[in-house]
Short mmCIF file of C-alpha atoms in Angstrom, two decimals:
data_model
loop_
_atom_site.label_atom_id
_atom_site.label_comp_id
_atom_site.label_asym_id
_atom_site.label_seq_id
_atom_site.Cartn_x
_atom_site.Cartn_y
_atom_site.Cartn_z
CA UNK A 1 13.02 -29.03 -0.14
CA UNK A 2 11.44 -25.67 0.52
CA UNK A 3 7.79 -25.65 1.88
CA UNK A 4 4.82 -25.24 0.30
CA UNK A 5 2.35 -22.73 1.25
CA UNK A 6 -1.67 -23.08 0.38
CA UNK A 7 -2.72 -19.86 -0.43
CA UNK A 8 -6.16 -17.81 -0.94
CA UNK A 9 -6.54 -14.79 -2.20
CA UNK A 10 -9.94 -13.03 -2.03
CA UNK A 11 -10.79 -10.18 -4.17
CA UNK A 12 -8.71 -12.21 -6.97
CA UNK A 13 -10.37 -10.24 -10.06
CA UNK A 14 -9.45 -6.49 -8.67
CA UNK A 15 -6.51 -4.85 -9.69
CA UNK A 16 -4.60 -5.79 -6.40
CA UNK A 17 -5.82 -8.81 -6.61
CA UNK A 18 -4.44 -9.90 -9.94
CA UNK A 19 -0.82 -7.92 -8.75
CA UNK A 20 -1.02 -10.29 -6.08
CA UNK A 21 -0.97 -13.28 -8.71
CA UNK A 22 1.91 -10.93 -10.03
CA UNK A 23 3.70 -10.32 -7.14
CA UNK A 24 3.64 -14.15 -6.17
CA UNK A 25 5.22 -15.77 -9.45
CA UNK A 26 7.75 -13.26 -9.84
CA UNK A 27 8.90 -13.70 -6.26
CA UNK A 28 8.53 -17.10 -6.64
CA UNK A 29 6.50 -17.29 -3.23
CA UNK A 30 6.27 -20.80 -2.05
CA UNK A 31 3.07 -22.12 -2.71
CA UNK A 32 1.50 -25.44 -2.62
CA UNK A 33 -1.70 -24.35 -3.97
CA UNK A 34 -4.02 -21.36 -4.58
CA UNK A 35 -7.51 -20.32 -4.31
CA UNK A 36 -8.58 -17.59 -6.08
CA UNK A 37 -11.88 -16.26 -4.43
CA UNK A 38 -14.15 -13.08 -5.46
CA UNK A 39 -17.57 -12.13 -5.26
CA UNK A 40 -20.55 -14.20 -6.96
CA UNK A 41 -20.65 -12.33 -10.25
CA UNK A 42 -16.73 -13.47 -10.94
CA UNK A 43 -17.80 -17.06 -10.28
CA UNK A 44 -16.35 -19.44 -13.31
CA UNK A 45 -13.81 -16.80 -14.31
CA UNK A 46 -10.67 -18.20 -15.40
CA UNK A 47 -7.18 -16.49 -14.46
CA UNK A 48 -3.55 -17.29 -15.35
CA UNK A 49 -1.40 -18.59 -12.06
CA UNK A 50 1.97 -20.01 -12.92
CA UNK A 51 1.12 -20.67 -16.72
CA UNK A 52 -2.26 -22.45 -15.68
CA UNK A 53 -5.86 -21.60 -15.34
CA UNK A 54 -7.46 -21.43 -12.14
CA UNK A 55 -10.91 -20.74 -11.72
CA UNK A 56 -12.45 -18.05 -9.43
CA UNK A 57 -14.63 -19.78 -6.45
CA UNK A 58 -17.45 -17.64 -4.47
CA UNK A 59 -16.00 -16.57 -1.18
CA UNK A 60 -18.07 -18.19 1.79
CA UNK A 61 -17.06 -19.55 5.22
CA UNK A 62 -15.83 -22.70 3.79
CA UNK A 63 -13.41 -21.49 1.30
CA UNK A 64 -10.35 -20.88 4.11
CA UNK A 65 -10.19 -24.95 5.34
CA UNK A 66 -7.28 -26.00 5.13
CA UNK A 67 -5.58 -22.69 4.01
CA UNK A 68 -2.53 -21.29 5.81
CA UNK A 69 -2.32 -18.10 4.23
CA UNK A 70 -5.29 -15.79 3.02
CA UNK A 71 -4.37 -12.43 0.90
CA UNK A 72 -7.67 -9.89 1.33
CA UNK A 73 -8.34 -7.11 -1.27
CA UNK A 74 -12.28 -6.83 -1.33
CA UNK A 75 -13.21 -3.81 0.19
CA UNK A 76 -13.16 -3.26 4.09
CA UNK A 77 -17.23 -4.83 4.07
CA UNK A 78 -15.67 -7.97 3.01
CA UNK A 79 -12.77 -8.17 5.08
CA UNK A 80 -14.56 -7.72 8.48
CA UNK A 81 -17.10 -10.25 7.57
CA UNK A 82 -14.68 -13.01 6.30
CA UNK A 83 -11.07 -12.19 8.06
CA UNK A 84 -12.40 -13.86 11.29
CA UNK A 85 -13.67 -16.61 9.86
CA UNK A 86 -10.74 -17.28 7.84
CA UNK A 87 -8.66 -16.89 11.08
CA UNK A 88 -10.55 -19.59 13.06
CA UNK A 89 -10.22 -21.86 9.99
CA UNK A 90 -6.36 -21.69 10.53
CA UNK A 91 -5.20 -19.15 8.24
CA UNK A 92 -3.16 -16.14 8.72
CA UNK A 93 -4.71 -13.03 7.09
CA UNK A 94 -3.21 -10.14 5.73
CA UNK A 95 -5.87 -7.57 5.29
CA UNK A 96 -5.21 -5.01 2.24
CA UNK A 97 -8.63 -3.06 3.43
CA UNK A 98 -8.94 -0.26 5.90
CA UNK A 99 -11.20 -2.87 8.01
CA UNK A 100 -8.73 -3.23 10.82
CA UNK A 101 -5.76 -0.69 10.54
CA UNK A 102 -6.81 1.10 13.66
CA UNK A 103 -7.76 -2.01 15.91
CA UNK A 104 -4.91 -1.83 18.54
CA UNK A 105 -5.08 -5.95 18.44
CA UNK A 106 -4.12 -5.75 14.61
CA UNK A 107 -0.35 -5.12 13.69
CA UNK A 108 -0.36 -2.79 11.16
CA UNK A 109 2.80 -3.44 9.16
CA UNK A 110 5.48 -2.53 6.77
CA UNK A 111 8.32 -5.45 6.75
CA UNK A 112 10.97 -2.25 6.47
CA UNK A 113 9.66 -0.56 9.45
CA UNK A 114 8.22 -2.92 12.02
CA UNK A 115 8.41 -6.32 11.33
CA UNK A 116 8.94 -7.37 14.48
CA UNK A 117 5.10 -6.29 15.25
CA UNK A 118 3.89 -9.20 12.88
CA UNK A 119 4.78 -11.87 16.14
CA UNK A 120 1.46 -10.00 17.70
CA UNK A 121 -0.99 -11.02 15.17
CA UNK A 122 -3.74 -13.19 16.21
CA UNK A 123 -4.98 -14.68 13.00
CA UNK A 124 -5.18 -11.21 11.27
CA UNK A 125 -2.40 -8.54 10.22
CA UNK A 126 -3.21 -5.42 8.56
CA UNK A 127 -2.16 -3.99 5.50
CA UNK A 128 -1.67 0.10 5.76
CA UNK A 129 -3.14 2.48 3.27
CA UNK A 130 -0.71 3.04 -0.15
CA UNK A 131 0.33 6.22 0.68
CA UNK A 132 1.21 5.80 4.30
CA UNK A 133 3.17 2.71 3.11
CA UNK A 134 5.64 4.87 0.96
CA UNK A 135 6.04 7.29 3.10
CA UNK A 136 7.22 5.50 6.06
CA UNK A 137 9.36 3.47 3.96
CA UNK A 138 11.07 6.86 3.53
CA UNK A 139 11.00 8.43 6.52
CA UNK A 140 11.59 5.73 9.18
CA UNK A 141 15.19 5.36 8.51
CA UNK A 142 15.75 9.45 9.02
CA UNK A 143 13.50 9.24 12.04
CA UNK A 144 16.12 6.19 13.26
CA UNK A 145 18.59 8.38 13.22
CA UNK A 146 16.86 12.00 14.17
CA UNK A 147 13.44 11.94 15.37
CA UNK A 148 10.46 13.19 13.27
CA UNK A 149 8.90 16.12 15.44
CA UNK A 150 6.02 17.01 12.15
CA UNK A 151 5.52 15.60 9.09
CA UNK A 152 3.41 17.81 6.60
CA UNK A 153 2.28 15.84 3.24
CA UNK A 154 0.11 16.65 0.09
CA UNK A 155 -0.39 13.52 -2.18
CA UNK A 156 -1.14 12.91 -5.54
CA UNK A 157 -2.78 9.98 -5.94
CA UNK A 158 -3.60 8.03 -8.78
CA UNK A 159 -6.88 5.99 -10.07
CA UNK A 160 -5.99 2.77 -9.71
CA UNK A 161 -6.33 3.70 -6.16
CA UNK A 162 -10.08 3.61 -6.69
CA UNK A 163 -10.38 0.21 -8.52
CA UNK A 164 -10.46 -0.70 -12.41
CA UNK A 165 -13.76 1.57 -12.54
CA UNK A 166 -12.11 4.39 -11.99
CA UNK A 167 -9.58 3.34 -14.26
CA UNK A 168 -11.95 2.97 -17.11
CA UNK A 169 -13.42 6.62 -16.14
CA UNK A 170 -10.14 8.21 -16.75
CA UNK A 171 -9.59 6.96 -19.58
CA UNK A 172 -12.94 7.00 -21.10
CA UNK A 173 -13.41 10.46 -20.16
CA UNK A 174 -9.70 11.84 -21.42
CA UNK A 175 -11.09 11.01 -24.97
CA UNK A 176 -14.05 12.59 -24.41
CA UNK A 177 -12.47 16.21 -23.21
CA UNK A 178 -10.49 15.58 -26.58
CA UNK A 179 -13.04 14.82 -29.23
CA UNK A 180 -14.94 17.97 -27.26
CA UNK A 181 -17.31 16.32 -25.58
CA UNK A 182 -19.09 16.88 -22.44
CA UNK A 183 -18.20 14.01 -19.20
CA UNK A 184 -21.02 12.59 -16.79
CA UNK A 185 -18.49 11.58 -14.09
CA UNK A 186 -19.81 8.31 -12.08
CA UNK A 187 -16.67 7.27 -10.05
CA UNK A 188 -15.83 10.56 -8.71
CA UNK A 189 -17.73 13.53 -7.58
CA UNK A 190 -16.26 15.51 -10.71
CA UNK A 191 -14.37 14.89 -13.67
CA UNK A 192 -11.09 13.32 -13.30
CA UNK A 193 -9.45 14.22 -16.99
CA UNK A 194 -7.58 17.33 -16.98
CA UNK A 195 -7.97 17.70 -13.30
CA UNK A 196 -7.46 16.96 -9.66
CA UNK A 197 -9.81 16.80 -6.59
CA UNK A 198 -9.06 17.67 -3.21
CA UNK A 199 -11.27 15.07 -2.09
CA UNK A 200 -10.64 11.08 -1.25
CA UNK A 201 -12.63 8.72 0.73
CA UNK A 202 -15.20 10.89 2.77
CA UNK A 203 -15.12 14.25 4.66
CA UNK A 204 -14.86 14.07 8.36
CA UNK A 205 -16.14 16.81 10.94
CA UNK A 206 -12.73 17.99 11.24
CA UNK A 207 -12.62 19.07 7.83
CA UNK A 208 -10.08 16.16 6.50
CA UNK A 209 -10.91 13.65 4.89
CA UNK A 210 -10.78 10.04 5.66
CA UNK A 211 -8.00 9.67 3.41
CA UNK A 212 -5.94 12.26 5.24
CA UNK A 213 -6.84 11.05 8.60
CA UNK A 214 -5.53 7.32 7.55
CA UNK A 215 -2.22 8.96 7.08
CA UNK A 216 -1.99 10.47 10.41
CA UNK A 217 -3.23 7.65 12.31
CA UNK A 218 -1.50 4.57 10.43
CA UNK A 219 1.80 6.78 10.31
CA UNK A 220 1.99 7.11 14.06
CA UNK A 221 1.38 3.43 14.68
CA UNK A 222 3.55 2.05 12.69
CA UNK A 223 6.46 3.75 13.82
CA UNK A 224 5.58 3.15 17.26
CA UNK A 225 5.41 7.83 17.14
CA UNK A 226 2.40 8.95 19.17
CA UNK A 227 3.37 12.12 19.53
CA UNK A 228 4.59 13.07 15.89
CA UNK A 229 2.70 15.97 14.81
CA UNK A 230 1.05 14.85 11.04
CA UNK A 231 -1.04 16.84 8.63
CA UNK A 232 -1.99 15.95 5.16
CA UNK A 233 -4.01 16.58 1.80
CA UNK A 234 -4.48 14.25 -0.22
CA UNK A 235 -5.41 14.90 -3.97
CA UNK A 236 -6.38 12.50 -6.42
CA UNK A 237 -4.97 13.21 -10.08
CA UNK A 238 -5.71 11.84 -13.18
CA UNK A 239 -2.59 9.56 -13.12
CA UNK A 240 -3.36 5.66 -13.82
CA UNK A 241 -0.75 4.40 -11.66
CA UNK A 242 1.69 5.72 -9.14
CA UNK A 243 1.29 7.94 -6.28
CA UNK A 244 3.32 10.95 -5.45
CA UNK A 245 3.69 12.95 -2.22
CA UNK A 246 5.43 16.37 -1.29
CA UNK A 247 6.15 15.55 2.12
CA UNK A 248 7.99 18.56 4.48
CA UNK A 249 9.53 17.14 7.66
CA UNK A 250 10.44 18.64 10.95
CA UNK A 251 13.42 16.75 13.12
CA UNK A 252 14.64 17.22 16.35
CA UNK A 253 17.87 18.52 15.07
CA UNK A 254 19.04 20.14 12.45
CA UNK A 255 19.94 17.32 9.51
CA UNK A 256 21.39 18.13 6.27
CA UNK A 257 19.81 16.92 2.71
CA UNK A 258 23.50 14.99 2.34
CA UNK A 259 22.87 13.26 5.41
CA UNK A 260 19.34 12.39 4.48
CA UNK A 261 20.64 11.11 0.78
CA UNK A 262 23.66 8.72 2.91
CA UNK A 263 21.01 7.59 5.34
CA UNK A 264 18.31 7.24 2.59
CA UNK A 265 20.54 5.33 -0.07
CA UNK A 266 21.38 2.20 2.54
CA UNK A 267 17.64 1.64 3.21
CA UNK A 268 16.05 -1.21 3.02
CA UNK A 269 13.43 -0.46 -0.44
CA UNK A 270 14.70 2.64 -1.29
CA UNK A 271 16.36 4.23 -4.42
CA UNK A 272 17.10 7.78 -4.65
CA UNK A 273 16.58 9.93 -8.13
CA UNK A 274 17.95 12.93 -6.76
CA UNK A 275 19.98 15.35 -9.72
CA UNK A 276 18.16 19.07 -10.30
CA UNK A 277 20.88 19.56 -12.99
CA UNK A 278 19.70 16.86 -15.29
CA UNK A 279 16.27 16.76 -14.32
CA UNK A 280 16.38 13.48 -12.08
CA UNK A 281 13.31 12.81 -10.05
CA UNK A 282 11.04 10.38 -9.62
CA UNK A 283 7.83 10.43 -11.76
CA UNK A 284 4.76 8.14 -11.31
CA UNK A 285 4.77 7.20 -15.13
CA UNK A 286 8.07 5.67 -14.65
CA UNK A 287 7.77 3.88 -11.16
CA UNK A 288 4.66 2.05 -12.44
CA UNK A 289 5.64 -1.35 -12.36
CA UNK A 290 8.48 -1.19 -9.83
CA UNK A 291 8.89 -2.31 -6.50
CA UNK A 292 11.01 0.31 -4.37
CA UNK A 293 10.22 3.36 -3.24
CA UNK A 294 11.46 6.47 -5.15
CA UNK A 295 13.08 9.88 -3.47
CA UNK A 296 14.24 12.88 -4.75
CA UNK A 297 13.79 16.63 -4.90
CA UNK A 298 15.45 16.37 -1.31
CA UNK A 299 16.27 19.92 -0.04
CA UNK A 300 16.34 22.03 3.18
CA UNK A 301 12.71 23.12 3.94
CA UNK A 302 13.57 27.11 3.61
CA UNK A 303 11.05 27.85 6.70
CA UNK A 304 12.89 25.65 9.34
CA UNK A 305 16.21 25.26 10.40
CA UNK A 306 15.44 21.79 11.52
CA UNK A 307 13.67 20.69 8.06
CA UNK A 308 13.81 18.93 4.83
CA UNK A 309 11.33 18.55 2.00
CA UNK A 310 11.44 15.78 -0.42
CA UNK A 311 9.38 13.81 -3.01
CA UNK A 312 8.36 10.13 -2.54
CA UNK A 313 6.64 7.84 -5.05
CA UNK A 314 6.03 4.38 -5.52
CA UNK A 315 3.43 2.24 -7.51
CA UNK A 316 0.41 2.77 -5.38
CA UNK A 317 -0.61 -1.23 -6.89
CA UNK A 318 2.45 -2.97 -5.60
CA UNK A 319 4.10 -1.43 -2.89
CA UNK A 320 1.60 0.35 -1.86
CA UNK A 321 -0.29 -2.44 -1.94
CA UNK A 322 -0.25 -6.40 -3.19
CA UNK A 323 3.70 -5.87 -3.01
CA UNK A 324 3.88 -4.99 0.86
CA UNK A 325 0.89 -7.66 1.90
CA UNK A 326 2.89 -10.46 0.13
CA UNK A 327 6.22 -9.40 1.73
CA UNK A 328 4.49 -10.06 5.25
CA UNK A 329 3.63 -13.35 4.60
CA UNK A 330 7.66 -13.66 3.02
CA UNK A 331 8.79 -12.28 6.33
CA UNK A 332 6.72 -14.59 8.61
CA UNK A 333 7.85 -17.53 6.46
CA UNK A 334 11.40 -16.50 7.21
CA UNK A 335 11.19 -15.69 10.74
CA UNK A 336 9.38 -19.38 11.12
CA UNK A 337 6.08 -17.46 12.58
CA UNK A 338 3.92 -19.37 10.27
CA UNK A 339 4.45 -23.42 9.08
CA UNK A 340 2.56 -24.48 6.37
CA UNK A 341 -0.57 -27.24 7.21
CA UNK A 342 0.32 -31.02 6.66
CA UNK A 343 -1.86 -31.23 3.63
CA UNK A 344 -5.09 -29.29 2.48
CA UNK A 345 -8.06 -30.27 4.00
#
């Protein structure tokens, strides 16, 4: 008989929260009960979970009594406040916000890369940024064989990474533009329909955006490679779901595209789509709704003898968020680093 866990989803009505529900169902996650939690304005909404309706409740300090695993995706402010409360109540928190990612005592985990780090948790585990996750899943198998010295990345990030208001804004603006109307942006500083914006999150004093700096710091932390030189430009594109990254990698020794393909073909969570003859390469449209990190356009970096260039695509709501969070919980269960409470109090 498989043990069941009492699970709470914080931010259950958001895009990632709803994806949590889907992923838990699809993977037959061993739940005894599921609590759906959100802000006051979502209270009373009903969501279907494994063919039955569950009512959304307000997140309070009392919400986590008897909870074994709390999956958070309600923004950094909510996470900073409620995650320690949930952990003190005996739950293990897997947090999808940026609140704890750079905190030294909080493991930042991608199960295909650093599952052992989970064991160090003190009640809270951080889920990395969506574009960081897909990049490290693709690069870590190569790094293990031939240490990476430098990464230059340009991301092409979907609007669903911002949330449902951004998805609605892209839909509305696209219609307005096609109808010859003027658009008024609300979610982004400029029109996103038929446009690209090289601004994700706020600008820092060093000229980079916070999103770009997350990619730098999180990659080093997850891969345990403080000395990798990393530079990134993060761009919002008018795509609903699926982040793409063009990445230049400089290795310690030259590596052929053939060797990279061979290593990646055996790597967990990776799928190679790479045949230029038939225009086969990853695209966000076809990656949406899937779990793998897709890699294509693997070629030599013409500017560096020890470099490769590749194109990496994944569903930012799944592997970039909900799926990775659930995989962390599954890893804890598999390794018996968590046990269900006897009964829900």
